[in-house]
XYZ file of C-alpha atoms in Angstrom:
167
model
C -23.594 -4.359 6.682
C -23.041 -1.615 9.228
C -21.210 -1.136 12.540
C -19.737 -4.654 12.763
C -16.527 -6.084 14.187
C -14.969 -9.413 13.201
C -12.424 -10.896 15.609
C -12.557 -14.467 14.297
C -10.038 -16.128 11.993
C -11.270 -16.573 8.403
C -9.816 -19.577 6.587
C -10.687 -20.487 2.997
C -9.087 -23.790 2.070
C -9.099 -25.730 -1.134
C -6.737 -26.926 -3.791
C -3.392 -25.192 -3.196
C -3.018 -23.696 -6.666
C -3.069 -20.209 -8.123
C -6.297 -21.049 -10.004
C -8.481 -21.949 -6.968
C -11.204 -19.262 -6.821
C -12.230 -19.084 -3.198
C -13.040 -15.502 -2.120
C -12.281 -14.550 1.481
C -12.774 -11.343 3.462
C -12.798 -10.316 7.088
C -16.342 -8.928 6.721
C -17.590 -10.395 3.393
C -16.174 -12.855 0.873
C -17.899 -11.138 -2.064
C -19.810 -7.850 -2.429
C -22.158 -7.389 -5.400
C -24.988 -5.191 -6.629
C -25.522 -2.086 -4.524
C -24.256 -3.745 -1.342
C -22.602 -1.508 1.224
C -20.249 -2.101 4.126
C -19.967 0.821 6.523
C -18.106 1.491 9.755
C -16.815 -2.075 10.150
C -13.575 -3.383 11.639
C -11.760 -6.626 10.918
C -9.333 -7.783 13.611
C -9.173 -11.436 12.548
C -6.557 -13.084 10.361
C -7.833 -13.842 6.844
C -6.134 -16.749 5.045
C -7.117 -17.933 1.565
C -5.412 -20.654 -0.468
C -7.090 -19.187 -3.551
C -7.590 -15.839 -5.257
C -9.034 -12.520 -4.086
C -8.589 -11.961 -0.397
C -9.208 -8.753 1.522
C -9.194 -7.565 5.090
C -12.744 -6.283 4.536
C -13.969 -7.845 1.228
C -12.438 -10.528 -0.986
C -14.077 -9.746 -4.333
C -16.529 -7.281 -5.922
C -18.439 -7.634 -9.188
C -19.360 -4.843 -11.645
C -22.820 -3.313 -11.659
C -24.699 -1.559 -8.900
C -21.747 0.374 -7.448
C -21.088 -1.438 -4.165
C -19.310 0.591 -1.493
C -17.010 0.287 1.502
C -17.001 3.325 3.806
C -15.169 4.139 7.047
C -13.792 0.618 7.554
C -10.504 -0.492 9.091
C -8.608 -3.734 8.673
C -6.329 -4.556 11.618
C -5.940 -8.263 10.860
C -3.244 -9.981 8.838
C -4.207 -11.062 5.307
C -2.625 -13.936 3.346
C -3.604 -15.198 -0.104
C -2.109 -17.315 -2.844
C -2.833 -14.375 -5.163
C -4.459 -10.940 -4.965
C -4.392 -9.889 -1.310
C -5.452 -6.408 -0.263
C -5.793 -4.737 3.101
C -9.312 -3.606 2.158
C -10.269 -5.566 -0.990
C -8.645 -8.310 -3.042
C -10.250 -7.578 -6.430
C -12.652 -4.871 -7.589
C -14.349 -3.621 -10.727
C -16.959 -0.997 -9.706
C -16.329 -0.175 -6.106
C -16.450 3.048 -4.101
C -14.016 3.034 -1.171
C -13.963 6.071 1.115
C -12.242 6.775 4.438
C -10.855 3.256 4.838
C -7.516 2.045 6.132
C -5.318 -0.974 6.566
C -3.095 -1.560 9.586
C -2.475 -5.302 9.115
C 0.263 -7.215 7.343
C -0.736 -8.172 3.769
C 1.055 -11.115 2.179
C 0.612 -13.068 -1.044
C 2.556 -14.825 -3.753
C 1.628 -12.106 -6.260
C -0.528 -8.941 -6.438
C -0.264 -7.499 -2.946
C -1.625 -4.057 -2.042
C -2.166 -2.162 1.188
C -5.620 -1.118 -0.027
C -6.332 -3.348 -3.038
C -4.542 -6.094 -4.923
C -6.252 -5.638 -8.318
C -8.737 -3.139 -9.695
C -9.850 -3.313 -13.299
C -11.896 -1.248 -15.719
C -14.823 -3.074 -17.293
C -17.319 -1.234 -19.537
C -17.679 2.028 -17.578
C -17.178 0.341 -14.227
C -14.369 2.022 -12.292
C -13.169 1.637 -8.740
C -12.555 4.798 -6.719
C -10.447 5.105 -3.577
C -10.632 8.387 -1.637
C -9.231 9.458 1.744
C -7.708 6.020 2.420
C -4.446 4.912 4.034
C -2.161 1.922 4.507
C 0.099 1.530 7.545
C 0.559 -2.238 7.211
C 3.534 -4.222 5.978
C 3.352 -5.533 2.388
C 5.087 -8.880 1.789
C 5.654 -10.762 -1.467
C 6.121 -14.424 -0.516
C 8.211 -16.994 -2.278
C 6.271 -19.678 -4.114
C 6.286 -22.861 -2.027
C 7.414 -25.919 -3.970
C 4.037 -27.648 -3.510
C 2.119 -24.624 -4.943
C 3.447 -24.968 -8.481
C 1.756 -22.841 -11.117
C 2.900 -24.190 -14.455
C 6.526 -23.548 -13.557
C 6.046 -19.784 -13.031
C 7.332 -18.423 -9.746
C 7.451 -14.998 -8.083
C 5.013 -13.125 -10.332
C 4.754 -9.330 -10.227
C 2.775 -6.771 -8.275
C 3.367 -5.427 -4.780
C 2.543 -1.883 -3.666
C 1.755 0.170 -0.599
C -1.678 1.103 -1.947
C -2.802 -0.738 -5.131
C -0.683 -3.467 -6.738
C -2.384 -3.539 -10.161
C -4.835 -0.974 -11.420
C -6.540 -0.298 -14.703
C -8.167 3.133 -14.973
C -8.679 3.537 -11.233
C -9.266 7.097 -10.068
């Protein structure tokens, strides 16, 4: 995907619980294999009642080294869990020259660039020459979004909320 702009609202609805696995992104919900997103802009609001939400991509899978290059998120991002200005969750992703200018809000795991990045059998995520200028907000758990009695879980950061062996 190259040289694209999204100005539309993205809304991923489903069961309002922490365990709902809907992926939502301003440009792509999920990026796998050797897929690449380059020189794209998201200006639309991205709302996901599930996991893994990003201004550009919601989720990436290991294998193939997908990439996001020279992309900007200007839209607001909200997720039940794992919201990132660029990507919600990644395991094998190259991100270069990307930035977030939108507000990023979730109940837990909120990052200006990424919510969660994890190491998985030689699959690392790399972030280079990136920035966040957006507001990071950890929301209170609404009463009707109960998650086994656990409220206000951890993880909010200007760049990456949770990382495991990210360079």
